XYZ file of N, CA and C in Angstrom:
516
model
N 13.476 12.103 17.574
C 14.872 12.450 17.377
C 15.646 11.230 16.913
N 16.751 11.696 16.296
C 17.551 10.035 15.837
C 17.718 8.958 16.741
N 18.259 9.851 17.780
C 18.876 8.591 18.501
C 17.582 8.052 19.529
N 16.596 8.642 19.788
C 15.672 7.633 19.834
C 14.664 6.521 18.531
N 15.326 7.146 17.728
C 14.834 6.588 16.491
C 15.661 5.176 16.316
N 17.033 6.013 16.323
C 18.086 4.379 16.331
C 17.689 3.344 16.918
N 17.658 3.829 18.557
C 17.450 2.672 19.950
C 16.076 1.835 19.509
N 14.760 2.695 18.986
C 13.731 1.524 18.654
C 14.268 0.570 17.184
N 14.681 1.473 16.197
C 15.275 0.277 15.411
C 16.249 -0.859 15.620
N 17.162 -0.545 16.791
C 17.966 -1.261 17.148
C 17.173 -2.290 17.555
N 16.445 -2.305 18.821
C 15.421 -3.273 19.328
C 14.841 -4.249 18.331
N 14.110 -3.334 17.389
C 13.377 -4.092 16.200
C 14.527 -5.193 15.559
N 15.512 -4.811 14.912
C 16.928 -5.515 14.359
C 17.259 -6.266 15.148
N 17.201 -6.243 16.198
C 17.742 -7.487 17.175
C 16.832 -8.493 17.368
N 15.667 -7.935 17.523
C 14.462 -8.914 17.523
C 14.096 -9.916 16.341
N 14.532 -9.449 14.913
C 14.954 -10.006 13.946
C 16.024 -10.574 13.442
N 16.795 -10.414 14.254
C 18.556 -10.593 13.905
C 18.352 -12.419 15.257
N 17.705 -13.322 14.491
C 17.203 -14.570 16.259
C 18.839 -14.975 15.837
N 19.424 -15.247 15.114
C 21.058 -15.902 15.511
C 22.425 -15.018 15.621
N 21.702 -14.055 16.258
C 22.519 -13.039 16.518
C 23.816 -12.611 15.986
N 23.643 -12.839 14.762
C 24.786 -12.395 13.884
C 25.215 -10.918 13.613
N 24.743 -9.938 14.174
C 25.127 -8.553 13.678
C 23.932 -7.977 12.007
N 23.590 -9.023 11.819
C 23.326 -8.540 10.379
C 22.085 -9.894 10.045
N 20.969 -8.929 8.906
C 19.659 -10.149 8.601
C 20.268 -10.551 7.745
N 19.883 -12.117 7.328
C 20.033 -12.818 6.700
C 18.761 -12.943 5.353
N 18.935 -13.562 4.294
C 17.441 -13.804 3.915
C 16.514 -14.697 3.937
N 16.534 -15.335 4.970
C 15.443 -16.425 6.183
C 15.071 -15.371 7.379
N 16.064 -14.622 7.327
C 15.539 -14.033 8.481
C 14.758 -12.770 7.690
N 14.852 -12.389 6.880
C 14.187 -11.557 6.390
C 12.529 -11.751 6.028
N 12.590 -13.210 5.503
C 11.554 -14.075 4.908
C 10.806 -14.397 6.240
N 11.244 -14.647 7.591
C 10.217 -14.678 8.625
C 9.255 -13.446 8.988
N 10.467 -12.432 8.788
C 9.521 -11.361 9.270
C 8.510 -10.613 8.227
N 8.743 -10.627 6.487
C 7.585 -10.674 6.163
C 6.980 -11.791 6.034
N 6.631 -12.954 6.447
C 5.246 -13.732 6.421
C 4.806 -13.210 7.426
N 5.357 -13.272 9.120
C 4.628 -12.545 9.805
C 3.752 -11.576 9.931
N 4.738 -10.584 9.217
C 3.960 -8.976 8.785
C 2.634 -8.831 7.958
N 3.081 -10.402 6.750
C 1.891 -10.340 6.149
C 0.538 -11.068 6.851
N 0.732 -12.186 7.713
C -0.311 -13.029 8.429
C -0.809 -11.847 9.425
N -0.500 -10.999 9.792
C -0.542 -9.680 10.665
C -1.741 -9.107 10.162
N -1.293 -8.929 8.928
C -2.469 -7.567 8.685
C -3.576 -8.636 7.521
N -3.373 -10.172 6.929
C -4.370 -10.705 6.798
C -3.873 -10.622 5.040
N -2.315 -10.840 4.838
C -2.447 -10.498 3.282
C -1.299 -11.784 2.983
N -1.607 -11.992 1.745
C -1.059 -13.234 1.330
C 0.796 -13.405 1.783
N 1.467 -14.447 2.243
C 2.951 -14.414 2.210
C 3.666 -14.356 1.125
N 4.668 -13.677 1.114
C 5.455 -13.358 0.069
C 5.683 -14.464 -0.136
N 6.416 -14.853 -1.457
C 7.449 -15.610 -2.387
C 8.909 -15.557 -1.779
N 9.513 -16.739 -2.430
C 10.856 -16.660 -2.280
C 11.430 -15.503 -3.144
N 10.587 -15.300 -4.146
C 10.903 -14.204 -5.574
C 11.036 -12.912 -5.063
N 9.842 -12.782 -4.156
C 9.337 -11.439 -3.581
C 10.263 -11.221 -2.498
N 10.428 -12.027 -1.356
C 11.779 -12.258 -0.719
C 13.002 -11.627 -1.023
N 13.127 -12.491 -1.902
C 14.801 -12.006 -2.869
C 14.764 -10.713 -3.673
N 13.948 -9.762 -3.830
C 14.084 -8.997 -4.340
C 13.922 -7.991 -3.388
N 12.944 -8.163 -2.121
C 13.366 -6.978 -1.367
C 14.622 -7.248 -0.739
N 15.231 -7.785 -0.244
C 16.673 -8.176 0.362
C 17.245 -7.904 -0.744
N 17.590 -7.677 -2.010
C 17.963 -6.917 -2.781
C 18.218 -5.849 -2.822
N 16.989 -4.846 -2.773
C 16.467 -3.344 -2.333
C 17.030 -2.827 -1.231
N 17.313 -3.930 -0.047
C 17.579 -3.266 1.244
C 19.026 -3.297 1.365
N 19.780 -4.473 0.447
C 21.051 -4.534 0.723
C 21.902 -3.401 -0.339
N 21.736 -2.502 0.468
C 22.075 -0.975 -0.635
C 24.310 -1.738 -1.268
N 24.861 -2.302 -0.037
C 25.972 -2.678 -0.494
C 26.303 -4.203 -1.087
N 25.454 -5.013 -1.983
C 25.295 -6.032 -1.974
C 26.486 -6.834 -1.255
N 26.595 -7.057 -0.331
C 27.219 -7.877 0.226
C 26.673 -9.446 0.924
N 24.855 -9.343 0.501
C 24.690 -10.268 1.055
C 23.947 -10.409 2.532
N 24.154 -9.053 2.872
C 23.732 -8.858 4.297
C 23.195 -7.985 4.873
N 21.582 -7.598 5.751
C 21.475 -6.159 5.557
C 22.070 -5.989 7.021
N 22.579 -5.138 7.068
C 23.149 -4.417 7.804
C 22.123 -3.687 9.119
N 22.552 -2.931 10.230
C 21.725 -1.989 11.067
C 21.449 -0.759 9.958
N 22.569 -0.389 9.456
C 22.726 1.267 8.860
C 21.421 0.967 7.662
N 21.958 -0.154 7.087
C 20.548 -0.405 5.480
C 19.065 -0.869 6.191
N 19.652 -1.398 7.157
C 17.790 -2.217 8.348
C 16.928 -0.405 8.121
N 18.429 0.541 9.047
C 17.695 2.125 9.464
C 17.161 2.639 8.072
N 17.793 2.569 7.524
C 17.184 3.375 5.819
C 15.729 2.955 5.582
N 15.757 1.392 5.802
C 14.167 1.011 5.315
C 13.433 1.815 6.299
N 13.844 1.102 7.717
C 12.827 2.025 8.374
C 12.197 3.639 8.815
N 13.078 4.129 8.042
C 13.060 5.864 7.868
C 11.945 5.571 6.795
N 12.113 4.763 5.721
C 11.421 5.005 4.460
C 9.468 4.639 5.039
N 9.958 3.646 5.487
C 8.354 3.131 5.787
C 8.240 4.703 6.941
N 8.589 5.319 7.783
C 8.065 6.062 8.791
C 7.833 7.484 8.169
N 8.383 7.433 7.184
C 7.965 8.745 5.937
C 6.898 8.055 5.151
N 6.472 7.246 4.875
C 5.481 6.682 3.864
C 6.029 6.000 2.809
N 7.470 6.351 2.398
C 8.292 6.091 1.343
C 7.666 4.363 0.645
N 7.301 4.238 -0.372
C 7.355 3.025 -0.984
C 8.624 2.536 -1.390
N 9.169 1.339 -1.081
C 10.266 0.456 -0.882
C 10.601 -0.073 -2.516
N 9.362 0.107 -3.356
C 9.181 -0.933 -4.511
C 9.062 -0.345 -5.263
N 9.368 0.899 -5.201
C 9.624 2.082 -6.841
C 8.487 2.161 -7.564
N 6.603 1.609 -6.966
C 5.616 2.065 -7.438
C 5.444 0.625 -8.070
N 6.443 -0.669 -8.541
C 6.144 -1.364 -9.624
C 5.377 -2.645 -8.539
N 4.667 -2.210 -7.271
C 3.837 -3.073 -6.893
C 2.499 -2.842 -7.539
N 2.173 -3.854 -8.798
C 0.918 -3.414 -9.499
C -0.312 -3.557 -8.357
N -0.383 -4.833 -7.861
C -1.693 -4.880 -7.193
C -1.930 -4.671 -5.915
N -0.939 -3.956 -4.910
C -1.056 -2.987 -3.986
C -1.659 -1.679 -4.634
N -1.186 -1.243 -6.569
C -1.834 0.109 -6.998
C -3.267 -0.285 -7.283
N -3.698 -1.313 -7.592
C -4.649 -1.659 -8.261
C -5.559 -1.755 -6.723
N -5.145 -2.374 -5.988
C -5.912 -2.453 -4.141
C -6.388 -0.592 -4.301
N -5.528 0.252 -4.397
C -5.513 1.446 -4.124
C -6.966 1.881 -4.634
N -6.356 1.479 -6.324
C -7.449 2.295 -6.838
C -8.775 1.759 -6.565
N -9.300 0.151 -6.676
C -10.424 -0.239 -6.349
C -10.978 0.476 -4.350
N -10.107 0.918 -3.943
C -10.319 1.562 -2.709
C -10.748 3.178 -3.071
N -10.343 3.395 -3.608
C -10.374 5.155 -4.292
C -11.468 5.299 -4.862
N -11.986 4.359 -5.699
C -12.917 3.872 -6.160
C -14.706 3.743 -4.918
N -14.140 2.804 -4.428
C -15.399 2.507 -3.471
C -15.327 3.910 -2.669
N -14.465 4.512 -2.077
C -14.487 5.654 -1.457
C -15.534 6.771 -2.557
N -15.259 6.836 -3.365
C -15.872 7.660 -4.176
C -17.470 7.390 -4.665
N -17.803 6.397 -4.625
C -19.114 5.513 -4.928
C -19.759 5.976 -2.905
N -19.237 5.594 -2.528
C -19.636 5.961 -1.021
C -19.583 7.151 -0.852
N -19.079 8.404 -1.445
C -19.482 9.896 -1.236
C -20.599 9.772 -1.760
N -20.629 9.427 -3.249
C -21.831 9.852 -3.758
C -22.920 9.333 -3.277
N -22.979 8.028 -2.376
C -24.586 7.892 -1.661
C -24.452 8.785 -0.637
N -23.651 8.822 -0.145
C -23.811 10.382 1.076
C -24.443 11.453 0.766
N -23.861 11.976 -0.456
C -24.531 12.931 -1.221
C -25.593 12.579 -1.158
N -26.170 11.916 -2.155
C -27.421 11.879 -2.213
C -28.644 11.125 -1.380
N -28.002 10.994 -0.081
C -28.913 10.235 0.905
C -29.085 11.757 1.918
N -28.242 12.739 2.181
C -27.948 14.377 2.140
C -29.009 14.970 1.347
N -29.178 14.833 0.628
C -30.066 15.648 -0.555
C -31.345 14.737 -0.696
N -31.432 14.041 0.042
C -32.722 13.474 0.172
C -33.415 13.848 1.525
N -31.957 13.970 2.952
C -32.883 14.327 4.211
C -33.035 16.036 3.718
N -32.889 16.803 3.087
C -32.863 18.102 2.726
C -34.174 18.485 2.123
N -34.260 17.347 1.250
C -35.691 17.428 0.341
C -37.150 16.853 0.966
N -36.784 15.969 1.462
C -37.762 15.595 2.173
C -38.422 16.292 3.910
N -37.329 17.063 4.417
C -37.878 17.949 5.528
C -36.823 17.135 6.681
N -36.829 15.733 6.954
C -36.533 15.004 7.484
C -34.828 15.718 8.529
N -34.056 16.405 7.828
C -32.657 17.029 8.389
C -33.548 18.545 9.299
N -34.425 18.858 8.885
C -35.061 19.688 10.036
C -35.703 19.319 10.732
N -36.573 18.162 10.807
C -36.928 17.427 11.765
C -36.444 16.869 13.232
N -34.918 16.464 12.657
C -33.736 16.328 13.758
C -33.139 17.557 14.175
N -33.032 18.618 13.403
C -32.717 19.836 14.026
C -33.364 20.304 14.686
N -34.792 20.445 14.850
C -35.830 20.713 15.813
C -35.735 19.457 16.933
N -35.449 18.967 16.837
C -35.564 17.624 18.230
C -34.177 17.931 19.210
N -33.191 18.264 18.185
C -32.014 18.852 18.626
C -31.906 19.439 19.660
N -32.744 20.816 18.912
C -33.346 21.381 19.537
C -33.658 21.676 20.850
N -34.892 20.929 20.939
C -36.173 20.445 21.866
C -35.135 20.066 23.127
N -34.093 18.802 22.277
C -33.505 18.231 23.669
C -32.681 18.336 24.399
N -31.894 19.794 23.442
C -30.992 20.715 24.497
C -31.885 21.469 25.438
N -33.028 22.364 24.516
C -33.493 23.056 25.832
C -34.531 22.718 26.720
N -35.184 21.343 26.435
C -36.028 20.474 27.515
C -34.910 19.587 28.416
N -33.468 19.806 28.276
C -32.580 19.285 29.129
C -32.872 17.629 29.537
N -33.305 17.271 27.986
C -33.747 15.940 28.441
C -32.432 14.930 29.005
N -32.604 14.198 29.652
C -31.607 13.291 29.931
C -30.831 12.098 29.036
N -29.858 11.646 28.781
C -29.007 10.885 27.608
C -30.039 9.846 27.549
N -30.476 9.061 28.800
C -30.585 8.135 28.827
C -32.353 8.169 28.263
N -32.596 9.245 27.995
C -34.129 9.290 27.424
C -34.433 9.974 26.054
N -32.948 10.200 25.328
C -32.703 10.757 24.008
C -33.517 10.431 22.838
N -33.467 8.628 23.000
C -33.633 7.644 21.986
C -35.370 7.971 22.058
N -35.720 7.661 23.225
C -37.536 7.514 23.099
C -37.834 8.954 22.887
N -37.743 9.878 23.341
C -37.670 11.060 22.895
C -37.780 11.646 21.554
N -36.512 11.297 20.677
C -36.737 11.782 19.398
C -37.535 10.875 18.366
N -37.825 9.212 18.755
C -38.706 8.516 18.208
C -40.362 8.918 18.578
N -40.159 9.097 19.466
C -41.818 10.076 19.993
C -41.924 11.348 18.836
N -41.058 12.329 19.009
C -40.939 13.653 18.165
C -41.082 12.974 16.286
N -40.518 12.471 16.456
C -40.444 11.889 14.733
C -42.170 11.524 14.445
N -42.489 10.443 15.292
C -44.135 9.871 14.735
C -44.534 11.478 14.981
N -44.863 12.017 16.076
C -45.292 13.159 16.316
C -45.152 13.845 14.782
N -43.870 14.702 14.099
C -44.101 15.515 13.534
C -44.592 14.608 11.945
N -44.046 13.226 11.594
C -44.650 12.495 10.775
C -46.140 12.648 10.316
N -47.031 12.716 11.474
C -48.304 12.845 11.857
C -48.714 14.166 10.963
N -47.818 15.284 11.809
C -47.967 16.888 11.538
C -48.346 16.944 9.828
N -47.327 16.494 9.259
C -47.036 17.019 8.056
C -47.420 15.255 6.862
N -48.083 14.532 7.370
C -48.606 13.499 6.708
C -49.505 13.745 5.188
N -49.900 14.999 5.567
C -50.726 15.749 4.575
C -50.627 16.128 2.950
N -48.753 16.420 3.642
C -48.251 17.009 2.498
C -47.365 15.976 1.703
N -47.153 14.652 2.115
C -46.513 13.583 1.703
C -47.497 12.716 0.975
N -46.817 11.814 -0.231
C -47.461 10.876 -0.641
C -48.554 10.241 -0.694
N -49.338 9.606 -0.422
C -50.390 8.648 0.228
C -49.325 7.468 0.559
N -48.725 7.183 -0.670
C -48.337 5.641 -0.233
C -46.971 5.660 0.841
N -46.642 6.848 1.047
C -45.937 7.058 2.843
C -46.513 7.330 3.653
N -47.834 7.244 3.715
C -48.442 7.910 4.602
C -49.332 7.142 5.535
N -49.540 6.121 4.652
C -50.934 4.578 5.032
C -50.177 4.334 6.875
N -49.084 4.349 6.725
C -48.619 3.387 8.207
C -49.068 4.773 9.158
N -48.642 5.787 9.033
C -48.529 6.949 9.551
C -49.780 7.462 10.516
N -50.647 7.213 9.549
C -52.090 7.624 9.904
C -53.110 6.549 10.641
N -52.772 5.167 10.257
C -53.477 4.220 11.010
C -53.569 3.972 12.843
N -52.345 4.334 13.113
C -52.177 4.351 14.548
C -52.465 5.200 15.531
């Protein structure tokens, strides 16, 4: 609700507001992003970068952000709102090389999926599954259990696999 919304921004603004002037300054602005940025492990802003969001935030340029312009930002960040009208190139460019690896990482899923499928191996664990719901095996005997079941059915079906997967399989 707002007015619990206010009271934590208020807190926050005061906690930033250290010479208790009613209103941030842009030193005081400039502390709290280096902080923010040493926080999450990303380079400190500029004086450039500085001055241009204290720009952005001071909706009445007067010089000063205010509680009412402090609340606006922080509505914006608690909606997701970007502060920087999109023209942060290499926060987009972070994005996409992230969008990117995300997508390179489905596709080995996929096809590490379509390999336990092809190879038998995703029914293998479904049968142990199985086994170790209704042999009520205990947590703590899960692990040796389905490594037992694995050589076990490895063994079973050695026949129908490769030779050259098979050499370790059969020696023991």
């Amino acid at each position: 609700d707002e007015n619990k919304l206010r009271q934590i921004g208020k807190g926050i603004f005061d906690g930033i507001d250290t010479n208790r002037s009613g209103y941030l300054d842009e030193s005081e602005l400039h502390r709290v992003m280096k902080q923010a940025a040493r926080t999450v492990g990303a380079k400190a802003p500029t004086k450039t970068q500085v001055q241009e969001t204290f720009k952005k935030i001071d909706e009445d340029s007067n010089g000063k952000i205010e509680f009412d312009e402090f609340m606006t930002v922080l509505r914006m960040i608690l909606e997701g709102s970007e502060l920087d009208d999109g023209s942060n190139q290499a926060s987009q460019e972070e994005a996409k090389q992230k969008a990117e690896e995300e997508e390179r990482i489905q596709k080995q899923v996929k096809l590490f999926e379509k390999y336990l499928e092809d190879s038998g191996v995703s029914m293998a664990f479904q049968l142990i599954y199985a086994e170790i719901l209704s042999k009520k095996i205990e947590p703590n005997n899960v692990f040796t259990y389905t490594a037992m079941r694995l050589r076990q059915i490895g063994k079973e079906v050695a026949h129908l696999l490769p030779k050259n997967l098979t050499a370790n399989l059969t020696e023991s």
